[in-house]
Amino acid sequence: EAQVTQNPRYLITVTGKKLTVTCSQNMNHEYMSWYRQDPGLGLRQIYYSMNVEVTDKGDVPEGYKVSRKEKRNFPLILESPSPNQTSLYFCASCNQQGPITGELFFGEGSRLTVL
Amino acid sequence: AQTVTQSQPEMSVQEAETVTLSCTYDTSESDYYLFWYKQPPSRQMILVIRQEAYKQQNATENRFSVNFQKAAKSFSLKISDSQLGDAAMYFCAYRRGNDMRFGAGTRLTVKP
């Protein structure tokens, strides 16, 4: 089954404790991205990656890091989480070659709470 | 920067009736995609419908259709014969290349 898988789905942590949210897709997509969803703001892009070893900042990259060492994986790293990073996070991927439909495929979301 | 505006934070509709969700966007580009995504309580983002800007014909998917007005930069979603399962948050989105923007969302309630 074609899917984007995020882990963990729920996480409660404390300020300053490093954490990683993993994202993996099995569709051989070149493009992957991370979003955060906050009430009244919709989804905002944190980082994106056009392909392996290529990453770039989105609209709200502060406090986050990413890496793209393999095509299928795109982890989101919070080196020193703060309460303002409490949010719902989505990973998404998209095909950049062949029939390009423009559609993003989303993971199921990761609810992060930073105390 | 491109922006997407959904002016209706909440909407409600009676079961079996029709409802229209509004979306406007701002861009200087001529080639882009527009989407409506549905987010039920499960939080999963589900693609409802897609429109390529170069196509004049409005997209339709069963009970879902759009009214795409390119000159007015408007992209509304019409849901016909509303069902209880249509209750969700709906997001309008714009994409061109790496730039994908979402509106703030419209919460749709369906009354039995």
PDB file of C-alpha atoms in Angstrom:
ATOM      1  CA  GLU A   1       0.000   0.000   0.000  1.00  0.00           C
ATOM      2  CA  ALA A   2       1.321   3.432  -0.971  1.00  0.00           C
ATOM      3  CA  GLN A   3       1.749   5.502   2.154  1.00  0.00           C
ATOM      4  CA  VAL A   4       3.652   8.064   4.159  1.00  0.00           C
ATOM      5  CA  THR A   5       4.428   6.866   7.683  1.00  0.00           C
ATOM      6  CA  GLN A   6       5.217   9.146  10.597  1.00  0.00           C
ATOM      7  CA  ASN A   7       6.365   8.223  14.095  1.00  0.00           C
ATOM      8  CA  PRO A   8       5.560   8.887  16.800  1.00  0.00           C
ATOM      9  CA  ARG A   9       1.901   9.776  16.362  1.00  0.00           C
ATOM     10  CA  TYR A  10       1.757  11.343  19.819  1.00  0.00           C
ATOM     11  CA  LEU A  11       4.545  12.693  21.964  1.00  0.00           C
ATOM     12  CA  ILE A  12       4.739  14.701  25.165  1.00  0.00           C
ATOM     13  CA  THR A  13       8.175  16.013  26.008  1.00  0.00           C
ATOM     14  CA  VAL A  14       9.848  18.726  28.064  1.00  0.00           C
ATOM     15  CA  THR A  15      11.616  21.887  27.020  1.00  0.00           C
ATOM     16  CA  GLY A  16      15.134  21.277  25.752  1.00  0.00           C
ATOM     17  CA  LYS A  17      14.950  17.514  25.286  1.00  0.00           C
ATOM     18  CA  LYS A  18      15.985  16.690  21.731  1.00  0.00           C
ATOM     19  CA  LEU A  19      13.522  14.697  19.702  1.00  0.00           C
ATOM     20  CA  THR A  20      13.157  13.323  16.191  1.00  0.00           C
ATOM     21  CA  VAL A  21       9.971  12.682  14.262  1.00  0.00           C
ATOM     22  CA  THR A  22      10.564  10.138  11.542  1.00  0.00           C
ATOM     23  CA  CYS A  23       8.929  10.130   8.126  1.00  0.00           C
ATOM     24  CA  SER A  24       9.140   7.412   5.521  1.00  0.00           C
ATOM     25  CA  GLN A  25       7.416   7.020   2.155  1.00  0.00           C
ATOM     26  CA  ASN A  26       7.263   3.957  -0.081  1.00  0.00           C
ATOM     27  CA  MET A  27       6.247   5.655  -3.344  1.00  0.00           C
ATOM     28  CA  ASN A  28       9.759   6.538  -4.551  1.00  0.00           C
ATOM     29  CA  HIS A  29       8.843  10.224  -4.440  1.00  0.00           C
ATOM     30  CA  GLU A  30      11.581  12.779  -4.961  1.00  0.00           C
ATOM     31  CA  TYR A  31       9.871  15.603  -3.084  1.00  0.00           C
ATOM     32  CA  MET A  32       9.211  15.514   0.654  1.00  0.00           C
ATOM     33  CA  SER A  33       8.204  18.227   3.079  1.00  0.00           C
ATOM     34  CA  TRP A  34       7.204  18.965   6.672  1.00  0.00           C
ATOM     35  CA  TYR A  35       4.301  21.125   7.816  1.00  0.00           C
ATOM     36  CA  ARG A  36       2.956  22.241  11.126  1.00  0.00           C
ATOM     37  CA  GLN A  37      -0.740  22.831  11.676  1.00  0.00           C
ATOM     38  CA  ASP A  38      -1.967  25.368  14.202  1.00  0.00           C
ATOM     39  CA  PRO A  39      -5.539  26.585  14.812  1.00  0.00           C
ATOM     40  CA  GLY A  40      -6.439  29.529  12.621  1.00  0.00           C
ATOM     41  CA  LEU A  41      -3.212  29.291  10.647  1.00  0.00           C
ATOM     42  CA  GLY A  42      -3.742  26.247   8.487  1.00  0.00           C
ATOM     43  CA  LEU A  43      -0.637  24.301   7.502  1.00  0.00           C
ATOM     44  CA  ARG A  44       2.706  26.061   7.262  1.00  0.00           C
ATOM     45  CA  GLN A  45       5.751  24.599   5.585  1.00  0.00           C
ATOM     46  CA  ILE A  46       8.795  24.014   7.778  1.00  0.00           C
ATOM     47  CA  TYR A  47      11.309  22.422   5.396  1.00  0.00           C
ATOM     48  CA  TYR A  48      11.217  20.658   2.085  1.00  0.00           C
ATOM     49  CA  SER A  49      13.518  18.445   0.049  1.00  0.00           C
ATOM     50  CA  MET A  50      13.641  18.118  -3.720  1.00  0.00           C
ATOM     51  CA  ASN A  51      15.779  14.978  -3.607  1.00  0.00           C
ATOM     52  CA  VAL A  52      18.487  13.174  -1.653  1.00  0.00           C
ATOM     53  CA  GLU A  53      20.915  15.573   0.046  1.00  0.00           C
ATOM     54  CA  VAL A  54      18.880  18.583  -1.111  1.00  0.00           C
ATOM     55  CA  THR A  55      16.898  20.448   1.547  1.00  0.00           C
ATOM     56  CA  ASP A  56      15.591  23.979   1.861  1.00  0.00           C
ATOM     57  CA  LYS A  57      13.753  26.158   4.323  1.00  0.00           C
ATOM     58  CA  GLY A  58      10.047  26.737   4.180  1.00  0.00           C
ATOM     59  CA  ASP A  59       8.136  29.506   5.920  1.00  0.00           C
ATOM     60  CA  VAL A  60       8.773  28.554   9.563  1.00  0.00           C
ATOM     61  CA  PRO A  61      12.145  26.738   9.812  1.00  0.00           C
ATOM     62  CA  GLU A  62      13.369  28.250  13.097  1.00  0.00           C
ATOM     63  CA  GLY A  63      14.031  25.616  15.744  1.00  0.00           C
ATOM     64  CA  TYR A  64      13.932  22.692  13.305  1.00  0.00           C
ATOM     65  CA  LYS A  65      16.418  20.646  11.333  1.00  0.00           C
ATOM     66  CA  VAL A  66      15.969  18.016   8.650  1.00  0.00           C
ATOM     67  CA  SER A  67      18.109  15.593   6.720  1.00  0.00           C
ATOM     68  CA  ARG A  68      17.605  13.611   3.516  1.00  0.00           C
ATOM     69  CA  LYS A  69      20.238  10.899   3.373  1.00  0.00           C
ATOM     70  CA  GLU A  70      17.932   8.412   1.693  1.00  0.00           C
ATOM     71  CA  LYS A  71      15.143   8.993  -0.767  1.00  0.00           C
ATOM     72  CA  ARG A  72      12.458   7.372   1.346  1.00  0.00           C
ATOM     73  CA  ASN A  73      13.260   9.046   4.708  1.00  0.00           C
ATOM     74  CA  PHE A  74      12.965  12.665   5.822  1.00  0.00           C
ATOM     75  CA  PRO A  75      13.240  13.036   9.607  1.00  0.00           C
ATOM     76  CA  LEU A  76      12.347  16.236  11.434  1.00  0.00           C
ATOM     77  CA  ILE A  77      14.665  17.110  14.313  1.00  0.00           C
ATOM     78  CA  LEU A  78      13.930  19.451  17.189  1.00  0.00           C
ATOM     79  CA  GLU A  79      17.296  20.032  18.840  1.00  0.00           C
ATOM     80  CA  SER A  80      15.934  21.980  21.814  1.00  0.00           C
ATOM     81  CA  PRO A  81      12.132  21.949  21.767  1.00  0.00           C
ATOM     82  CA  SER A  82      10.222  24.869  23.233  1.00  0.00           C
ATOM     83  CA  PRO A  83       6.523  25.193  24.153  1.00  0.00           C
ATOM     84  CA  ASN A  84       5.808  27.235  20.997  1.00  0.00           C
ATOM     85  CA  GLN A  85       6.627  24.128  18.991  1.00  0.00           C
ATOM     86  CA  THR A  86       3.607  22.378  20.440  1.00  0.00           C
ATOM     87  CA  SER A  87       1.662  21.573  17.297  1.00  0.00           C
ATOM     88  CA  LEU A  88       0.368  18.957  14.888  1.00  0.00           C
ATOM     89  CA  TYR A  89       3.037  17.987  12.382  1.00  0.00           C
ATOM     90  CA  PHE A  90       2.567  16.494   8.937  1.00  0.00           C
ATOM     91  CA  CYS A  91       5.052  14.936   6.588  1.00  0.00           C
ATOM     92  CA  ALA A  92       4.136  14.837   2.893  1.00  0.00           C
ATOM     93  CA  SER A  93       5.612  13.602  -0.363  1.00  0.00           C
ATOM     94  CA  CYS A  94       5.043  14.116  -4.049  1.00  0.00           C
ATOM     95  CA  ASN A  95       6.183  12.730  -7.365  1.00  0.00           C
ATOM     96  CA  GLN A  96       8.338  15.154  -9.330  1.00  0.00           C
ATOM     97  CA  GLN A  97       8.847  12.996 -12.402  1.00  0.00           C
ATOM     98  CA  GLY A  98       6.555  11.225 -14.807  1.00  0.00           C
ATOM     99  CA  PRO A  99       2.897  12.214 -14.595  1.00  0.00           C
ATOM    100  CA  ILE A 100       2.973  15.196 -12.281  1.00  0.00           C
ATOM    101  CA  THR A 101      -0.351  15.680 -10.611  1.00  0.00           C
ATOM    102  CA  GLY A 102       0.837  18.204  -8.060  1.00  0.00           C
ATOM    103  CA  GLU A 103      -0.881  16.313  -5.285  1.00  0.00           C
ATOM    104  CA  LEU A 104       0.861  15.913  -1.940  1.00  0.00           C
ATOM    105  CA  PHE A 105       0.439  12.628  -0.083  1.00  0.00           C
ATOM    106  CA  PHE A 106       0.296  13.159   3.666  1.00  0.00           C
ATOM    107  CA  GLY A 107       1.247  11.105   6.667  1.00  0.00           C
ATOM    108  CA  GLU A 108      -1.238  10.678   9.495  1.00  0.00           C
ATOM    109  CA  GLY A 109       0.187  13.486  11.574  1.00  0.00           C
ATOM    110  CA  SER A 110       2.202  13.661  14.785  1.00  0.00           C
ATOM    111  CA  ARG A 111       0.779  15.500  17.776  1.00  0.00           C
ATOM    112  CA  LEU A 112       3.650  17.022  19.736  1.00  0.00           C
ATOM    113  CA  THR A 113       3.306  18.690  23.135  1.00  0.00           C
ATOM    114  CA  VAL A 114       6.277  20.470  24.697  1.00  0.00           C
ATOM    115  CA  LEU A 115       5.897  21.240  28.414  1.00  0.00           C
TER     116      LEU A 115
ATOM    117  CA  ALA B   1       4.331  35.672  -1.293  1.00  0.00           C
ATOM    118  CA  GLN B   2       1.325  33.752  -2.408  1.00  0.00           C
ATOM    119  CA  THR B   3      -1.512  33.665   0.111  1.00  0.00           C
ATOM    120  CA  VAL B   4      -4.663  31.602   0.392  1.00  0.00           C
ATOM    121  CA  THR B   5      -7.718  32.963   2.169  1.00  0.00           C
ATOM    122  CA  GLN B   6     -10.694  31.033   3.446  1.00  0.00           C
ATOM    123  CA  SER B   7     -13.125  33.623   4.750  1.00  0.00           C
ATOM    124  CA  GLN B   8     -15.511  31.172   6.433  1.00  0.00           C
ATOM    125  CA  PRO B   9     -14.048  29.683   9.637  1.00  0.00           C
ATOM    126  CA  GLU B  10     -17.202  27.602  10.115  1.00  0.00           C
ATOM    127  CA  MET B  11     -20.089  26.474   7.963  1.00  0.00           C
ATOM    128  CA  SER B  12     -23.032  24.194   8.548  1.00  0.00           C
ATOM    129  CA  VAL B  13     -25.369  22.375   6.177  1.00  0.00           C
ATOM    130  CA  GLN B  14     -28.400  20.175   6.498  1.00  0.00           C
ATOM    131  CA  GLU B  15     -27.949  16.603   5.420  1.00  0.00           C
ATOM    132  CA  ALA B  16     -28.809  16.114   1.710  1.00  0.00           C
ATOM    133  CA  GLU B  17     -28.478  19.817   0.953  1.00  0.00           C
ATOM    134  CA  THR B  18     -25.762  21.723  -0.875  1.00  0.00           C
ATOM    135  CA  VAL B  19     -23.048  23.894   0.604  1.00  0.00           C
ATOM    136  CA  THR B  20     -20.315  26.034  -0.942  1.00  0.00           C
ATOM    137  CA  LEU B  21     -16.979  26.747   0.715  1.00  0.00           C
ATOM    138  CA  SER B  22     -15.083  29.822  -0.427  1.00  0.00           C
ATOM    139  CA  CYS B  23     -11.414  30.248  -1.208  1.00  0.00           C
ATOM    140  CA  THR B  24      -9.438  33.066  -2.758  1.00  0.00           C
ATOM    141  CA  TYR B  25      -5.740  33.189  -3.464  1.00  0.00           C
ATOM    142  CA  ASP B  26      -3.144  35.648  -4.521  1.00  0.00           C
ATOM    143  CA  THR B  27      -0.549  34.908  -7.189  1.00  0.00           C
ATOM    144  CA  SER B  28       1.146  36.526 -10.138  1.00  0.00           C
ATOM    145  CA  GLU B  29       1.757  33.171 -11.802  1.00  0.00           C
ATOM    146  CA  SER B  30      -0.345  31.659 -14.560  1.00  0.00           C
ATOM    147  CA  ASP B  31       0.525  27.972 -14.109  1.00  0.00           C
ATOM    148  CA  TYR B  32      -0.266  26.336 -10.778  1.00  0.00           C
ATOM    149  CA  TYR B  33      -2.439  23.778  -9.027  1.00  0.00           C
ATOM    150  CA  LEU B  34      -5.301  24.284  -6.629  1.00  0.00           C
ATOM    151  CA  PHE B  35      -6.593  21.696  -4.199  1.00  0.00           C
ATOM    152  CA  TRP B  36      -9.234  21.062  -1.614  1.00  0.00           C
ATOM    153  CA  TYR B  37      -8.200  18.753   1.218  1.00  0.00           C
ATOM    154  CA  LYS B  38     -10.529  17.268   3.808  1.00  0.00           C
ATOM    155  CA  GLN B  39      -9.385  16.639   7.373  1.00  0.00           C
ATOM    156  CA  PRO B  40     -11.828  14.517   9.393  1.00  0.00           C
ATOM    157  CA  PRO B  41     -11.429  14.010  13.159  1.00  0.00           C
ATOM    158  CA  SER B  42      -8.884  11.277  12.401  1.00  0.00           C
ATOM    159  CA  ARG B  43      -6.580  14.167  11.304  1.00  0.00           C
ATOM    160  CA  GLN B  44      -5.687  12.456   8.045  1.00  0.00           C
ATOM    161  CA  MET B  45      -5.385  14.892   5.119  1.00  0.00           C
ATOM    162  CA  ILE B  46      -7.484  13.549   2.262  1.00  0.00           C
ATOM    163  CA  LEU B  47      -7.450  15.017  -1.222  1.00  0.00           C
ATOM    164  CA  VAL B  48     -10.976  15.935  -2.290  1.00  0.00           C
ATOM    165  CA  ILE B  49     -10.412  17.577  -5.646  1.00  0.00           C
ATOM    166  CA  ARG B  50      -7.655  19.081  -7.792  1.00  0.00           C
ATOM    167  CA  GLN B  51      -7.675  21.799 -10.456  1.00  0.00           C
ATOM    168  CA  GLU B  52      -4.908  22.671 -12.894  1.00  0.00           C
ATOM    169  CA  ALA B  53      -4.882  26.388 -13.581  1.00  0.00           C
ATOM    170  CA  TYR B  54      -4.420  25.950 -17.326  1.00  0.00           C
ATOM    171  CA  LYS B  55      -7.676  24.005 -17.571  1.00  0.00           C
ATOM    172  CA  GLN B  56     -10.758  26.121 -18.010  1.00  0.00           C
ATOM    173  CA  GLN B  57     -13.138  23.306 -17.222  1.00  0.00           C
ATOM    174  CA  ASN B  58     -14.115  23.050 -13.573  1.00  0.00           C
ATOM    175  CA  ALA B  59     -13.072  19.823 -11.878  1.00  0.00           C
ATOM    176  CA  THR B  60     -15.717  17.474 -10.502  1.00  0.00           C
ATOM    177  CA  GLU B  61     -15.472  14.361  -8.337  1.00  0.00           C
ATOM    178  CA  ASN B  62     -18.858  12.766  -7.710  1.00  0.00           C
ATOM    179  CA  ARG B  63     -20.698  15.070  -5.269  1.00  0.00           C
ATOM    180  CA  PHE B  64     -17.799  17.528  -5.141  1.00  0.00           C
ATOM    181  CA  SER B  65     -17.234  20.231  -7.726  1.00  0.00           C
ATOM    182  CA  VAL B  66     -15.349  23.488  -7.930  1.00  0.00           C
ATOM    183  CA  ASN B  67     -16.033  26.894  -9.361  1.00  0.00           C
ATOM    184  CA  PHE B  68     -12.644  28.052 -10.608  1.00  0.00           C
ATOM    185  CA  GLN B  69     -12.517  31.709 -11.569  1.00  0.00           C
ATOM    186  CA  LYS B  70      -8.921  32.319 -12.629  1.00  0.00           C
ATOM    187  CA  ALA B  71      -9.196  36.043 -13.290  1.00  0.00           C
ATOM    188  CA  ALA B  72     -10.876  36.575  -9.928  1.00  0.00           C
ATOM    189  CA  LYS B  73      -8.446  34.144  -8.231  1.00  0.00           C
ATOM    190  CA  SER B  74     -11.333  32.308  -6.675  1.00  0.00           C
ATOM    191  CA  PHE B  75     -11.670  28.565  -6.102  1.00  0.00           C
ATOM    192  CA  SER B  76     -14.832  27.546  -4.277  1.00  0.00           C
ATOM    193  CA  LEU B  77     -15.886  23.998  -3.391  1.00  0.00           C
ATOM    194  CA  LYS B  78     -19.479  22.861  -3.780  1.00  0.00           C
ATOM    195  CA  ILE B  79     -20.651  19.776  -1.932  1.00  0.00           C
ATOM    196  CA  SER B  80     -23.951  18.422  -3.174  1.00  0.00           C
ATOM    197  CA  ASP B  81     -26.237  16.020  -1.327  1.00  0.00           C
ATOM    198  CA  SER B  82     -24.232  16.527   1.869  1.00  0.00           C
ATOM    199  CA  GLN B  83     -23.678  13.464   4.015  1.00  0.00           C
ATOM    200  CA  LEU B  84     -22.820  13.098   7.683  1.00  0.00           C
ATOM    201  CA  GLY B  85     -19.414  11.777   6.648  1.00  0.00           C
ATOM    202  CA  ASP B  86     -18.637  15.099   4.966  1.00  0.00           C
ATOM    203  CA  ALA B  87     -18.275  16.759   8.369  1.00  0.00           C
ATOM    204  CA  ALA B  88     -14.631  17.792   8.616  1.00  0.00           C
ATOM    205  CA  MET B  89     -12.174  20.638   8.327  1.00  0.00           C
ATOM    206  CA  TYR B  90     -11.626  21.641   4.712  1.00  0.00           C
ATOM    207  CA  PHE B  91      -8.435  23.276   3.516  1.00  0.00           C
ATOM    208  CA  CYS B  92      -7.919  25.091   0.262  1.00  0.00           C
ATOM    209  CA  ALA B  93      -4.363  24.899  -1.072  1.00  0.00           C
ATOM    210  CA  TYR B  94      -2.265  26.448  -3.845  1.00  0.00           C
ATOM    211  CA  ARG B  95       0.832  24.860  -5.281  1.00  0.00           C
ATOM    212  CA  ARG B  96       3.416  25.973  -7.767  1.00  0.00           C
ATOM    213  CA  GLY B  97       6.672  24.035  -7.738  1.00  0.00           C
ATOM    214  CA  ASN B  98       8.066  24.005  -4.211  1.00  0.00           C
ATOM    215  CA  ASP B  99       5.643  26.612  -2.992  1.00  0.00           C
ATOM    216  CA  MET B 100       2.523  25.132  -1.424  1.00  0.00           C
ATOM    217  CA  ARG B 101       0.201  27.344   0.600  1.00  0.00           C
ATOM    218  CA  PHE B 102      -2.806  26.441   2.671  1.00  0.00           C
ATOM    219  CA  GLY B 103      -5.741  28.459   3.849  1.00  0.00           C
ATOM    220  CA  ALA B 104      -6.675  28.538   7.531  1.00  0.00           C
ATOM    221  CA  GLY B 105      -9.479  26.051   6.974  1.00  0.00           C
ATOM    222  CA  THR B 106     -13.283  25.908   7.151  1.00  0.00           C
ATOM    223  CA  ARG B 107     -14.942  23.613   9.658  1.00  0.00           C
ATOM    224  CA  LEU B 108     -18.031  22.041   8.102  1.00  0.00           C
ATOM    225  CA  THR B 109     -20.799  20.679  10.291  1.00  0.00           C
ATOM    226  CA  VAL B 110     -23.503  18.481   8.769  1.00  0.00           C
ATOM    227  CA  LYS B 111     -26.822  18.448  10.609  1.00  0.00           C
ATOM    228  CA  PRO B 112     -28.996  15.310  10.410  1.00  0.00           C
TER     229      PRO B 112
END
